[in-house]
PDB file of C-alpha atoms in Angstrom:
ATOM      1  CA  MET A 109    -213.991 -60.271  14.970  1.00  0.00           C
ATOM      2  CA  THR A 110    -212.838 -57.552  12.658  1.00  0.00           C
ATOM      3  CA  THR A 111    -209.644 -55.718  11.800  1.00  0.00           C
ATOM      4  CA  LEU A 112    -208.407 -53.074  14.224  1.00  0.00           C
ATOM      5  CA  ILE A 113    -206.893 -49.891  12.796  1.00  0.00           C
ATOM      6  CA  ILE A 114    -204.823 -47.944  15.320  1.00  0.00           C
ATOM      7  CA  GLU A 115    -203.986 -44.405  14.250  1.00  0.00           C
ATOM      8  CA  ASN A 116    -201.275 -42.228  15.748  1.00  0.00           C
ATOM      9  CA  ALA A 117    -202.549 -38.701  15.149  1.00  0.00           C
ATOM     10  CA  HIS A 118    -199.560 -37.380  17.104  1.00  0.00           C
ATOM     11  CA  GLY A 119    -197.427 -38.532  14.200  1.00  0.00           C
ATOM     12  CA  LEU A 120    -198.593 -35.324  12.512  1.00  0.00           C
ATOM     13  CA  ASP A 121    -196.601 -33.405  15.134  1.00  0.00           C
ATOM     14  CA  HIS A 122    -193.285 -35.000  14.133  1.00  0.00           C
ATOM     15  CA  ASP A 123    -191.845 -32.277  11.905  1.00  0.00           C
ATOM     16  CA  THR A 124    -189.139 -32.807   9.290  1.00  0.00           C
ATOM     17  CA  PRO A 125    -187.511 -30.204   7.001  1.00  0.00           C
ATOM     18  CA  PRO A 126    -189.194 -29.084   3.773  1.00  0.00           C
ATOM     19  CA  GLY A 127    -188.548 -31.579   1.013  1.00  0.00           C
ATOM     20  CA  HIS A 128    -187.782 -34.426   3.431  1.00  0.00           C
ATOM     21  CA  PRO A 129    -189.338 -37.672   2.119  1.00  0.00           C
ATOM     22  CA  GLU A 130    -190.559 -38.784   5.567  1.00  0.00           C
ATOM     23  CA  GLN A 131    -193.098 -35.987   5.832  1.00  0.00           C
ATOM     24  CA  VAL A 132    -196.350 -35.256   7.635  1.00  0.00           C
ATOM     25  CA  ALA A 133    -198.211 -35.664   4.343  1.00  0.00           C
ATOM     26  CA  ARG A 134    -197.455 -39.408   4.412  1.00  0.00           C
ATOM     27  CA  LEU A 135    -199.649 -39.996   7.460  1.00  0.00           C
ATOM     28  CA  LYS A 136    -202.326 -37.691   6.075  1.00  0.00           C
ATOM     29  CA  ALA A 137    -202.404 -39.701   2.841  1.00  0.00           C
ATOM     30  CA  VAL A 138    -202.739 -42.969   4.749  1.00  0.00           C
ATOM     31  CA  SER A 139    -205.475 -41.586   6.999  1.00  0.00           C
ATOM     32  CA  GLU A 140    -207.410 -40.300   4.011  1.00  0.00           C
ATOM     33  CA  ALA A 141    -207.133 -43.661   2.230  1.00  0.00           C
ATOM     34  CA  LEU A 142    -208.407 -45.510   5.303  1.00  0.00           C
ATOM     35  CA  SER A 143    -211.338 -43.103   5.720  1.00  0.00           C
ATOM     36  CA  ALA A 144    -213.018 -44.523   2.612  1.00  0.00           C
ATOM     37  CA  PRO A 145    -216.368 -46.309   3.142  1.00  0.00           C
ATOM     38  CA  ALA A 146    -214.742 -49.679   2.420  1.00  0.00           C
ATOM     39  CA  PHE A 147    -213.054 -49.474   5.830  1.00  0.00           C
ATOM     40  CA  ASP A 148    -216.096 -48.469   7.856  1.00  0.00           C
ATOM     41  CA  THR A 149    -216.445 -51.918   9.419  1.00  0.00           C
ATOM     42  CA  ALA A 150    -212.950 -51.872  10.889  1.00  0.00           C
ATOM     43  CA  ARG A 151    -212.560 -51.087  14.565  1.00  0.00           C
ATOM     44  CA  ARG A 152    -210.702 -47.858  15.290  1.00  0.00           C
ATOM     45  CA  ALA A 153    -208.520 -46.811  18.183  1.00  0.00           C
ATOM     46  CA  ALA A 154    -206.078 -44.019  18.944  1.00  0.00           C
ATOM     47  CA  ALA A 155    -202.522 -44.913  19.869  1.00  0.00           C
ATOM     48  CA  GLY A 156    -201.592 -44.215  23.475  1.00  0.00           C
ATOM     49  CA  PRO A 157    -198.025 -43.657  24.680  1.00  0.00           C
ATOM     50  CA  ALA A 158    -195.814 -46.576  25.626  1.00  0.00           C
ATOM     51  CA  LEU A 159    -194.211 -46.636  29.054  1.00  0.00           C
ATOM     52  CA  ARG A 160    -190.461 -46.352  29.442  1.00  0.00           C
ATOM     53  CA  ALA A 161    -190.433 -49.927  30.748  1.00  0.00           C
ATOM     54  CA  ASP A 162    -192.016 -51.009  27.471  1.00  0.00           C
ATOM     55  CA  ILE A 163    -189.404 -49.257  25.359  1.00  0.00           C
ATOM     56  CA  THR A 164    -186.427 -50.633  27.286  1.00  0.00           C
ATOM     57  CA  GLN A 165    -187.410 -54.059  25.992  1.00  0.00           C
ATOM     58  CA  GLY A 166    -185.695 -52.877  22.807  1.00  0.00           C
ATOM     59  CA  HIS A 167    -183.492 -49.897  23.688  1.00  0.00           C
ATOM     60  CA  SER A 168    -181.028 -49.016  26.420  1.00  0.00           C
ATOM     61  CA  GLU A 169    -181.808 -46.462  29.117  1.00  0.00           C
ATOM     62  CA  GLY A 170    -178.875 -44.378  27.930  1.00  0.00           C
ATOM     63  CA  TYR A 171    -180.232 -44.226  24.410  1.00  0.00           C
ATOM     64  CA  LEU A 172    -183.656 -43.096  25.610  1.00  0.00           C
ATOM     65  CA  ASP A 173    -182.012 -40.347  27.669  1.00  0.00           C
ATOM     66  CA  GLN A 174    -180.034 -39.288  24.600  1.00  0.00           C
ATOM     67  CA  ILE A 175    -183.125 -38.974  22.395  1.00  0.00           C
ATOM     68  CA  GLU A 176    -185.204 -37.211  25.041  1.00  0.00           C
ATOM     69  CA  ASP A 177    -182.399 -34.727  25.664  1.00  0.00           C
ATOM     70  CA  ALA A 178    -182.180 -34.022  21.926  1.00  0.00           C
ATOM     71  CA  ILE A 179    -185.824 -32.970  21.587  1.00  0.00           C
ATOM     72  CA  PRO A 180    -185.837 -29.200  20.952  1.00  0.00           C
ATOM     73  CA  ALA A 181    -188.201 -26.640  22.403  1.00  0.00           C
ATOM     74  CA  SER A 182    -188.783 -25.264  18.916  1.00  0.00           C
ATOM     75  CA  ASP A 183    -187.836 -25.870  15.283  1.00  0.00           C
ATOM     76  CA  ARG A 184    -186.010 -29.172  14.660  1.00  0.00           C
ATOM     77  CA  VAL A 185    -182.661 -30.863  15.312  1.00  0.00           C
ATOM     78  CA  ALA A 186    -180.768 -33.281  13.062  1.00  0.00           C
ATOM     79  CA  LEU A 187    -179.633 -36.507  14.730  1.00  0.00           C
ATOM     80  CA  ASP A 188    -177.868 -37.499  11.505  1.00  0.00           C
ATOM     81  CA  ALA A 189    -178.084 -36.546   7.844  1.00  0.00           C
ATOM     82  CA  ASP A 190    -181.517 -38.181   7.497  1.00  0.00           C
ATOM     83  CA  THR A 191    -183.115 -38.266  10.935  1.00  0.00           C
ATOM     84  CA  TYR A 192    -184.660 -35.263  12.674  1.00  0.00           C
ATOM     85  CA  VAL A 193    -186.522 -34.506  15.871  1.00  0.00           C
ATOM     86  CA  SER A 194    -188.904 -31.645  16.595  1.00  0.00           C
ATOM     87  CA  PRO A 195    -190.906 -30.703  19.725  1.00  0.00           C
ATOM     88  CA  GLY A 196    -193.604 -33.277  18.918  1.00  0.00           C
ATOM     89  CA  SER A 197    -191.300 -36.122  17.911  1.00  0.00           C
ATOM     90  CA  TRP A 198    -190.914 -37.869  21.263  1.00  0.00           C
ATOM     91  CA  ASP A 199    -194.654 -38.136  21.912  1.00  0.00           C
ATOM     92  CA  ALA A 200    -195.174 -39.338  18.339  1.00  0.00           C
ATOM     93  CA  ALA A 201    -192.521 -42.018  18.811  1.00  0.00           C
ATOM     94  CA  LEU A 202    -193.898 -43.099  22.194  1.00  0.00           C
ATOM     95  CA  ARG A 203    -197.344 -43.521  20.673  1.00  0.00           C
ATOM     96  CA  GLY A 204    -195.936 -45.488  17.755  1.00  0.00           C
ATOM     97  CA  VAL A 205    -194.613 -48.071  20.187  1.00  0.00           C
ATOM     98  CA  GLY A 206    -197.761 -47.817  22.296  1.00  0.00           C
ATOM     99  CA  GLY A 207    -199.962 -48.414  19.273  1.00  0.00           C
ATOM    100  CA  CYS A 208    -198.024 -51.529  18.317  1.00  0.00           C
ATOM    101  CA  ILE A 209    -198.235 -52.934  21.839  1.00  0.00           C
ATOM    102  CA  ALA A 210    -201.976 -52.194  21.991  1.00  0.00           C
ATOM    103  CA  ALA A 211    -202.448 -53.954  18.658  1.00  0.00           C
ATOM    104  CA  VAL A 212    -200.641 -57.064  19.909  1.00  0.00           C
ATOM    105  CA  ASP A 213    -202.767 -57.091  23.051  1.00  0.00           C
ATOM    106  CA  ALA A 214    -206.023 -56.622  21.149  1.00  0.00           C
ATOM    107  CA  VAL A 215    -205.296 -59.536  18.828  1.00  0.00           C
ATOM    108  CA  LEU A 216    -204.091 -61.838  21.619  1.00  0.00           C
ATOM    109  CA  ASP A 217    -207.112 -60.963  23.768  1.00  0.00           C
ATOM    110  CA  GLY A 218    -209.507 -61.747  20.929  1.00  0.00           C
ATOM    111  CA  HIS A 219    -210.773 -58.194  20.487  1.00  0.00           C
ATOM    112  CA  ALA A 220    -209.610 -58.109  16.869  1.00  0.00           C
ATOM    113  CA  LYS A 221    -208.786 -60.702  14.231  1.00  0.00           C
ATOM    114  CA  ASN A 222    -205.739 -58.705  13.127  1.00  0.00           C
ATOM    115  CA  ALA A 223    -204.525 -55.111  13.230  1.00  0.00           C
ATOM    116  CA  PHE A 224    -202.827 -52.335  11.296  1.00  0.00           C
ATOM    117  CA  VAL A 225    -200.969 -49.493  13.027  1.00  0.00           C
ATOM    118  CA  ALA A 226    -200.759 -46.249  11.040  1.00  0.00           C
ATOM    119  CA  THR A 227    -197.896 -44.294  12.573  1.00  0.00           C
ATOM    120  CA  ARG A 228    -194.827 -42.208  11.969  1.00  0.00           C
ATOM    121  CA  PRO A 229    -191.914 -41.869  12.430  1.00  0.00           C
ATOM    122  CA  PRO A 230    -191.209 -45.390  11.178  1.00  0.00           C
ATOM    123  CA  GLY A 231    -189.136 -47.748  13.305  1.00  0.00           C
ATOM    124  CA  HIS A 232    -187.287 -50.553  11.575  1.00  0.00           C
ATOM    125  CA  HIS A 233    -183.934 -48.733  11.205  1.00  0.00           C
ATOM    126  CA  ALA A 234    -183.726 -47.744  14.901  1.00  0.00           C
ATOM    127  CA  GLU A 235    -181.052 -49.898  16.498  1.00  0.00           C
ATOM    128  CA  ARG A 236    -180.778 -50.571  20.205  1.00  0.00           C
ATOM    129  CA  ASP A 237    -178.540 -47.548  20.750  1.00  0.00           C
ATOM    130  CA  ARG A 238    -178.819 -45.559  17.532  1.00  0.00           C
ATOM    131  CA  ALA A 239    -181.449 -43.523  15.680  1.00  0.00           C
ATOM    132  CA  MET A 240    -181.104 -43.625  11.906  1.00  0.00           C
ATOM    133  CA  GLY A 241    -182.976 -43.812   8.629  1.00  0.00           C
ATOM    134  CA  PHE A 242    -185.847 -41.535   9.785  1.00  0.00           C
ATOM    135  CA  CYS A 243    -186.454 -43.883  12.772  1.00  0.00           C
ATOM    136  CA  LEU A 244    -186.310 -43.225  16.525  1.00  0.00           C
ATOM    137  CA  LEU A 245    -187.782 -46.304  18.239  1.00  0.00           C
ATOM    138  CA  GLY A 246    -188.065 -49.904  17.070  1.00  0.00           C
ATOM    139  CA  ASN A 247    -191.853 -50.148  16.986  1.00  0.00           C
ATOM    140  CA  VAL A 248    -192.195 -53.684  15.655  1.00  0.00           C
ATOM    141  CA  ALA A 249    -189.166 -55.155  17.431  1.00  0.00           C
ATOM    142  CA  ILE A 250    -190.472 -53.873  20.773  1.00  0.00           C
ATOM    143  CA  ALA A 251    -193.925 -55.278  19.995  1.00  0.00           C
ATOM    144  CA  ALA A 252    -192.305 -58.664  19.348  1.00  0.00           C
ATOM    145  CA  LYS A 253    -190.488 -58.516  22.688  1.00  0.00           C
ATOM    146  CA  HIS A 254    -193.756 -57.542  24.371  1.00  0.00           C
ATOM    147  CA  ALA A 255    -195.542 -60.555  22.891  1.00  0.00           C
ATOM    148  CA  LEU A 256    -192.774 -62.831  24.144  1.00  0.00           C
ATOM    149  CA  ASP A 257    -191.883 -61.344  27.528  1.00  0.00           C
ATOM    150  CA  ARG A 258    -195.146 -59.792  28.676  1.00  0.00           C
ATOM    151  CA  ARG A 259    -197.728 -61.976  26.939  1.00  0.00           C
ATOM    152  CA  GLY A 260    -195.964 -65.322  27.219  1.00  0.00           C
ATOM    153  CA  LEU A 261    -195.739 -66.374  23.580  1.00  0.00           C
ATOM    154  CA  SER A 262    -192.999 -68.871  22.736  1.00  0.00           C
ATOM    155  CA  ARG A 263    -192.331 -67.904  19.107  1.00  0.00           C
ATOM    156  CA  VAL A 264    -193.013 -64.702  17.166  1.00  0.00           C
ATOM    157  CA  ALA A 265    -192.141 -64.010  13.527  1.00  0.00           C
ATOM    158  CA  VAL A 266    -191.421 -60.554  12.127  1.00  0.00           C
ATOM    159  CA  VAL A 267    -191.643 -60.140   8.348  1.00  0.00           C
ATOM    160  CA  ASP A 268    -190.333 -56.908   6.849  1.00  0.00           C
ATOM    161  CA  PHE A 269    -191.150 -56.197   3.186  1.00  0.00           C
ATOM    162  CA  ASP A 270    -190.001 -52.559   3.234  1.00  0.00           C
ATOM    163  CA  VAL A 271    -187.609 -51.914   0.344  1.00  0.00           C
ATOM    164  CA  HIS A 272    -184.848 -51.074   2.835  1.00  0.00           C
ATOM    165  CA  HIS A 273    -183.321 -53.671   5.138  1.00  0.00           C
ATOM    166  CA  GLY A 274    -184.711 -53.542   8.674  1.00  0.00           C
ATOM    167  CA  ASN A 275    -181.318 -53.278  10.334  1.00  0.00           C
ATOM    168  CA  GLY A 276    -182.767 -51.920  13.572  1.00  0.00           C
ATOM    169  CA  THR A 277    -185.201 -54.790  14.016  1.00  0.00           C
ATOM    170  CA  GLN A 278    -182.375 -57.186  13.200  1.00  0.00           C
ATOM    171  CA  ASP A 279    -180.126 -55.536  15.793  1.00  0.00           C
ATOM    172  CA  ILE A 280    -182.735 -55.664  18.560  1.00  0.00           C
ATOM    173  CA  LEU A 281    -183.732 -59.278  17.832  1.00  0.00           C
ATOM    174  CA  TRP A 282    -180.246 -60.608  16.959  1.00  0.00           C
ATOM    175  CA  ASP A 283    -179.879 -62.520  20.252  1.00  0.00           C
ATOM    176  CA  GLU A 284    -183.559 -63.477  20.590  1.00  0.00           C
ATOM    177  CA  PRO A 285    -184.038 -67.168  19.697  1.00  0.00           C
ATOM    178  CA  ARG A 286    -187.809 -66.911  20.185  1.00  0.00           C
ATOM    179  CA  ALA A 287    -188.107 -64.396  17.325  1.00  0.00           C
ATOM    180  CA  LEU A 288    -187.652 -65.092  13.622  1.00  0.00           C
ATOM    181  CA  PHE A 289    -186.842 -61.975  11.606  1.00  0.00           C
ATOM    182  CA  VAL A 290    -187.251 -62.211   7.826  1.00  0.00           C
ATOM    183  CA  SER A 291    -186.487 -59.197   5.637  1.00  0.00           C
ATOM    184  CA  SER A 292    -186.889 -58.869   1.882  1.00  0.00           C
ATOM    185  CA  HIS A 293    -185.248 -55.716   0.547  1.00  0.00           C
ATOM    186  CA  GLN A 294    -183.445 -54.222  -2.395  1.00  0.00           C
ATOM    187  CA  MET A 295    -179.694 -54.763  -2.344  1.00  0.00           C
ATOM    188  CA  PRO A 296    -177.541 -52.758  -2.780  1.00  0.00           C
ATOM    189  CA  LEU A 297    -179.403 -49.934  -1.059  1.00  0.00           C
ATOM    190  CA  TYR A 298    -179.417 -48.004   2.218  1.00  0.00           C
ATOM    191  CA  PRO A 299    -178.479 -48.952   4.932  1.00  0.00           C
ATOM    192  CA  GLY A 300    -176.034 -51.387   3.326  1.00  0.00           C
ATOM    193  CA  THR A 301    -176.844 -54.315   5.606  1.00  0.00           C
ATOM    194  CA  GLY A 302    -179.046 -57.356   5.059  1.00  0.00           C
ATOM    195  CA  GLY A 303    -176.848 -59.861   3.275  1.00  0.00           C
ATOM    196  CA  PRO A 304    -177.780 -63.555   3.402  1.00  0.00           C
ATOM    197  CA  GLY A 305    -174.796 -64.211   5.674  1.00  0.00           C
ATOM    198  CA  GLU A 306    -176.327 -62.169   8.503  1.00  0.00           C
ATOM    199  CA  ARG A 307    -178.057 -64.977  10.365  1.00  0.00           C
ATOM    200  CA  GLY A 308    -178.436 -63.925  14.010  1.00  0.00           C
ATOM    201  CA  ALA A 309    -176.945 -65.390  17.158  1.00  0.00           C
ATOM    202  CA  THR A 310    -179.171 -68.475  16.917  1.00  0.00           C
ATOM    203  CA  ARG A 311    -179.710 -68.451  13.142  1.00  0.00           C
ATOM    204  CA  ASN A 312    -182.988 -66.651  13.741  1.00  0.00           C
ATOM    205  CA  ILE A 313    -182.409 -64.024  11.021  1.00  0.00           C
ATOM    206  CA  ARG A 314    -183.220 -64.586   7.346  1.00  0.00           C
ATOM    207  CA  ASN A 315    -182.357 -61.902   4.793  1.00  0.00           C
ATOM    208  CA  VAL A 316    -183.551 -62.284   1.206  1.00  0.00           C
ATOM    209  CA  PRO A 317    -182.103 -59.498  -0.981  1.00  0.00           C
ATOM    210  CA  LEU A 318    -183.840 -58.460  -4.204  1.00  0.00           C
ATOM    211  CA  SER A 319    -182.027 -57.051  -7.220  1.00  0.00           C
ATOM    212  CA  PRO A 320    -182.559 -53.437  -8.339  1.00  0.00           C
ATOM    213  CA  GLY A 321    -185.017 -53.328 -11.212  1.00  0.00           C
ATOM    214  CA  SER A 322    -186.769 -56.534 -10.196  1.00  0.00           C
ATOM    215  CA  GLY A 323    -190.518 -56.622  -9.702  1.00  0.00           C
ATOM    216  CA  GLY A 324    -193.417 -58.672  -8.489  1.00  0.00           C
ATOM    217  CA  THR A 325    -192.537 -61.827 -10.404  1.00  0.00           C
ATOM    218  CA  GLU A 326    -189.144 -62.074  -8.750  1.00  0.00           C
ATOM    219  CA  MET A 327    -190.552 -61.151  -5.347  1.00  0.00           C
ATOM    220  CA  ARG A 328    -193.243 -63.826  -5.491  1.00  0.00           C
ATOM    221  CA  ALA A 329    -190.705 -66.485  -6.426  1.00  0.00           C
ATOM    222  CA  VAL A 330    -188.491 -65.534  -3.483  1.00  0.00           C
ATOM    223  CA  TYR A 331    -191.371 -65.525  -1.022  1.00  0.00           C
ATOM    224  CA  GLU A 332    -192.651 -68.899  -2.202  1.00  0.00           C
ATOM    225  CA  ALA A 333    -189.192 -70.489  -2.221  1.00  0.00           C
ATOM    226  CA  GLN A 334    -187.735 -68.925   0.922  1.00  0.00           C
ATOM    227  CA  VAL A 335    -189.869 -66.630   3.076  1.00  0.00           C
ATOM    228  CA  PHE A 336    -192.987 -68.741   3.424  1.00  0.00           C
ATOM    229  CA  PRO A 337    -190.996 -71.953   4.107  1.00  0.00           C
ATOM    230  CA  PHE A 338    -188.959 -70.133   6.786  1.00  0.00           C
ATOM    231  CA  LEU A 339    -192.175 -69.082   8.502  1.00  0.00           C
ATOM    232  CA  ARG A 340    -193.811 -72.477   8.241  1.00  0.00           C
ATOM    233  CA  ALA A 341    -190.773 -74.215   9.730  1.00  0.00           C
ATOM    234  CA  PHE A 342    -190.608 -71.744  12.615  1.00  0.00           C
ATOM    235  CA  GLU A 343    -194.307 -72.188  13.525  1.00  0.00           C
ATOM    236  CA  PRO A 344    -194.868 -68.723  15.039  1.00  0.00           C
ATOM    237  CA  GLU A 345    -197.691 -67.995  17.434  1.00  0.00           C
ATOM    238  CA  MET A 346    -198.061 -64.497  15.969  1.00  0.00           C
ATOM    239  CA  VAL A 347    -196.860 -62.771  12.795  1.00  0.00           C
ATOM    240  CA  LEU A 348    -195.778 -59.139  12.977  1.00  0.00           C
ATOM    241  CA  VAL A 349    -195.327 -57.234   9.721  1.00  0.00           C
ATOM    242  CA  SER A 350    -193.125 -54.227   9.025  1.00  0.00           C
ATOM    243  CA  ALA A 351    -195.225 -52.918   6.166  1.00  0.00           C
ATOM    244  CA  GLY A 352    -193.172 -50.542   4.078  1.00  0.00           C
ATOM    245  CA  PHE A 353    -194.580 -49.644   0.676  1.00  0.00           C
ATOM    246  CA  ASP A 354    -191.440 -48.154  -0.881  1.00  0.00           C
ATOM    247  CA  ALA A 355    -190.832 -51.200  -3.089  1.00  0.00           C
ATOM    248  CA  HIS A 356    -193.554 -49.700  -5.292  1.00  0.00           C
ATOM    249  CA  ARG A 357    -192.433 -48.854  -8.820  1.00  0.00           C
ATOM    250  CA  ASP A 358    -193.333 -45.170  -8.273  1.00  0.00           C
ATOM    251  CA  ASP A 359    -191.353 -44.713  -5.065  1.00  0.00           C
ATOM    252  CA  PRO A 360    -188.517 -42.165  -5.385  1.00  0.00           C
ATOM    253  CA  LEU A 361    -186.076 -43.751  -2.903  1.00  0.00           C
ATOM    254  CA  ALA A 362    -185.525 -47.183  -4.454  1.00  0.00           C
ATOM    255  CA  ASN A 363    -185.579 -49.208  -7.652  1.00  0.00           C
ATOM    256  CA  LEU A 364    -187.992 -52.102  -7.275  1.00  0.00           C
ATOM    257  CA  ASN A 365    -191.089 -52.382  -9.427  1.00  0.00           C
ATOM    258  CA  TRP A 366    -193.861 -53.737  -7.214  1.00  0.00           C
ATOM    259  CA  THR A 367    -197.477 -52.756  -7.827  1.00  0.00           C
ATOM    260  CA  GLU A 368    -200.456 -52.592  -5.492  1.00  0.00           C
ATOM    261  CA  GLU A 369    -201.374 -56.142  -6.480  1.00  0.00           C
ATOM    262  CA  ASP A 370    -197.950 -57.326  -5.347  1.00  0.00           C
ATOM    263  CA  PHE A 371    -198.561 -55.849  -1.901  1.00  0.00           C
ATOM    264  CA  ALA A 372    -201.990 -57.503  -1.882  1.00  0.00           C
ATOM    265  CA  TRP A 373    -200.391 -60.827  -2.870  1.00  0.00           C
ATOM    266  CA  VAL A 374    -197.749 -60.789  -0.145  1.00  0.00           C
ATOM    267  CA  THR A 375    -200.366 -59.765   2.438  1.00  0.00           C
ATOM    268  CA  ARG A 376    -202.619 -62.648   1.389  1.00  0.00           C
ATOM    269  CA  GLY A 377    -199.712 -65.060   1.632  1.00  0.00           C
ATOM    270  CA  LEU A 378    -198.768 -63.923   5.124  1.00  0.00           C
ATOM    271  CA  CYS A 379    -202.383 -64.056   6.263  1.00  0.00           C
ATOM    272  CA  ASP A 380    -202.794 -67.552   4.785  1.00  0.00           C
ATOM    273  CA  LEU A 381    -199.780 -68.733   6.762  1.00  0.00           C
ATOM    274  CA  ALA A 382    -201.019 -67.032   9.908  1.00  0.00           C
ATOM    275  CA  ASP A 383    -204.401 -68.753   9.466  1.00  0.00           C
ATOM    276  CA  GLU A 384    -202.577 -72.065   9.120  1.00  0.00           C
ATOM    277  CA  LEU A 385    -200.079 -71.599  11.951  1.00  0.00           C
ATOM    278  CA  CYS A 386    -201.408 -69.234  14.602  1.00  0.00           C
ATOM    279  CA  GLY A 387    -205.122 -68.586  14.331  1.00  0.00           C
ATOM    280  CA  GLY A 388    -204.671 -65.672  11.929  1.00  0.00           C
ATOM    281  CA  ARG A 389    -202.836 -63.487  14.452  1.00  0.00           C
ATOM    282  CA  VAL A 390    -201.273 -60.712  12.360  1.00  0.00           C
ATOM    283  CA  VAL A 391    -200.223 -57.237  13.484  1.00  0.00           C
ATOM    284  CA  SER A 392    -198.954 -54.945  10.739  1.00  0.00           C
ATOM    285  CA  THR A 393    -197.257 -51.577  11.233  1.00  0.00           C
ATOM    286  CA  LEU A 394    -196.504 -48.835   8.719  1.00  0.00           C
ATOM    287  CA  GLU A 395    -192.858 -48.332   7.815  1.00  0.00           C
ATOM    288  CA  GLY A 396    -191.760 -46.608   4.571  1.00  0.00           C
ATOM    289  CA  GLY A 397    -193.415 -45.472   1.363  1.00  0.00           C
ATOM    290  CA  TYR A 398    -192.610 -42.025  -0.008  1.00  0.00           C
ATOM    291  CA  ASP A 399    -194.712 -41.505  -3.117  1.00  0.00           C
ATOM    292  CA  LEU A 400    -197.956 -40.284  -1.580  1.00  0.00           C
ATOM    293  CA  SER A 401    -200.308 -41.687  -4.208  1.00  0.00           C
ATOM    294  CA  SER A 402    -198.809 -45.176  -4.319  1.00  0.00           C
ATOM    295  CA  LEU A 403    -198.450 -45.219  -0.526  1.00  0.00           C
ATOM    296  CA  ALA A 404    -202.152 -44.514  -0.059  1.00  0.00           C
ATOM    297  CA  ALA A 405    -203.223 -47.054  -2.665  1.00  0.00           C
ATOM    298  CA  SER A 406    -200.888 -49.744  -1.343  1.00  0.00           C
ATOM    299  CA  VAL A 407    -201.983 -49.275   2.271  1.00  0.00           C
ATOM    300  CA  ALA A 408    -205.581 -49.543   1.100  1.00  0.00           C
ATOM    301  CA  VAL A 409    -205.061 -52.916  -0.574  1.00  0.00           C
ATOM    302  CA  HIS A 410    -202.981 -54.151   2.373  1.00  0.00           C
ATOM    303  CA  VAL A 411    -205.669 -53.342   4.920  1.00  0.00           C
ATOM    304  CA  THR A 412    -208.378 -54.667   2.583  1.00  0.00           C
ATOM    305  CA  GLU A 413    -206.622 -58.040   2.606  1.00  0.00           C
ATOM    306  CA  LEU A 414    -206.460 -57.974   6.406  1.00  0.00           C
ATOM    307  CA  MET A 415    -210.190 -57.250   6.555  1.00  0.00           C
ATOM    308  CA  GLU A 416    -210.949 -60.237   4.339  1.00  0.00           C
ATOM    309  CA  ARG A 417    -209.876 -62.446   7.267  1.00  0.00           C
ATOM    310  CA  HIS A 418    -212.903 -61.861   9.473  1.00  0.00           C
ATOM    311  CA  GLY A 419    -214.324 -64.773  11.377  1.00  0.00           C
TER     312      GLY A 419
END
């Protein structure tokens, strides 16, 4: 088995205003990085759209109606100060969820060892009834619910190493005892949530804030002391990753100092645990990362580590 890369080309049709950090060029940079010869042995697939019944595993019917009604016939509309929709946004969002679900199915069915979903808009800030932080639909949270409710898994872990707290994933999984959500993130920083006291309805949430200005040394200590033990104790049957690369030292939206090797290190650690606990079942999905050069380089090392797990 090999790594599956699912690409959402319709993410190029999600238009944001000039100068917006969550821009079309992000997905182009990722696609270009993953077109290098080093990734030729990976399987490739295009993301198909999720069904409404899939999406309501994470969002209310009323919220879906609200977002669909907001999609303009031309130009773009602001849902809040940061989050926009354009004519192509709904199909892009549907295919983001669809790509994540397809990745879960491919790994569970043995068609791939692990998977990476290259998509935009990102998803981890989208709450059950609220779009925010560039995000419309909770890609990874819905994939977790799919693995549990549709595929019959008993325990799924979601690990979010985006520099911003995954408040949307936390909101959707708050009452889900079968899902462990672990988020490392800079604090203080947008969206202002993610304190250690936020534990979930069944103590299934673990937030591990990182101080502004800290780097890979501090991150590795926190993962070894907290994140990896949380995962090992939970014994997940699949690990889902919200892979944001905006903790990089060159990213303009935050103040952590990770390097590409730090992203490689955390990926190796998660894959090692997945090998130990659940047959290597890992599905990773793109979240943030707003410096194009560091985003491309960090995605490349992340997917390289996934591909090292063949067999």
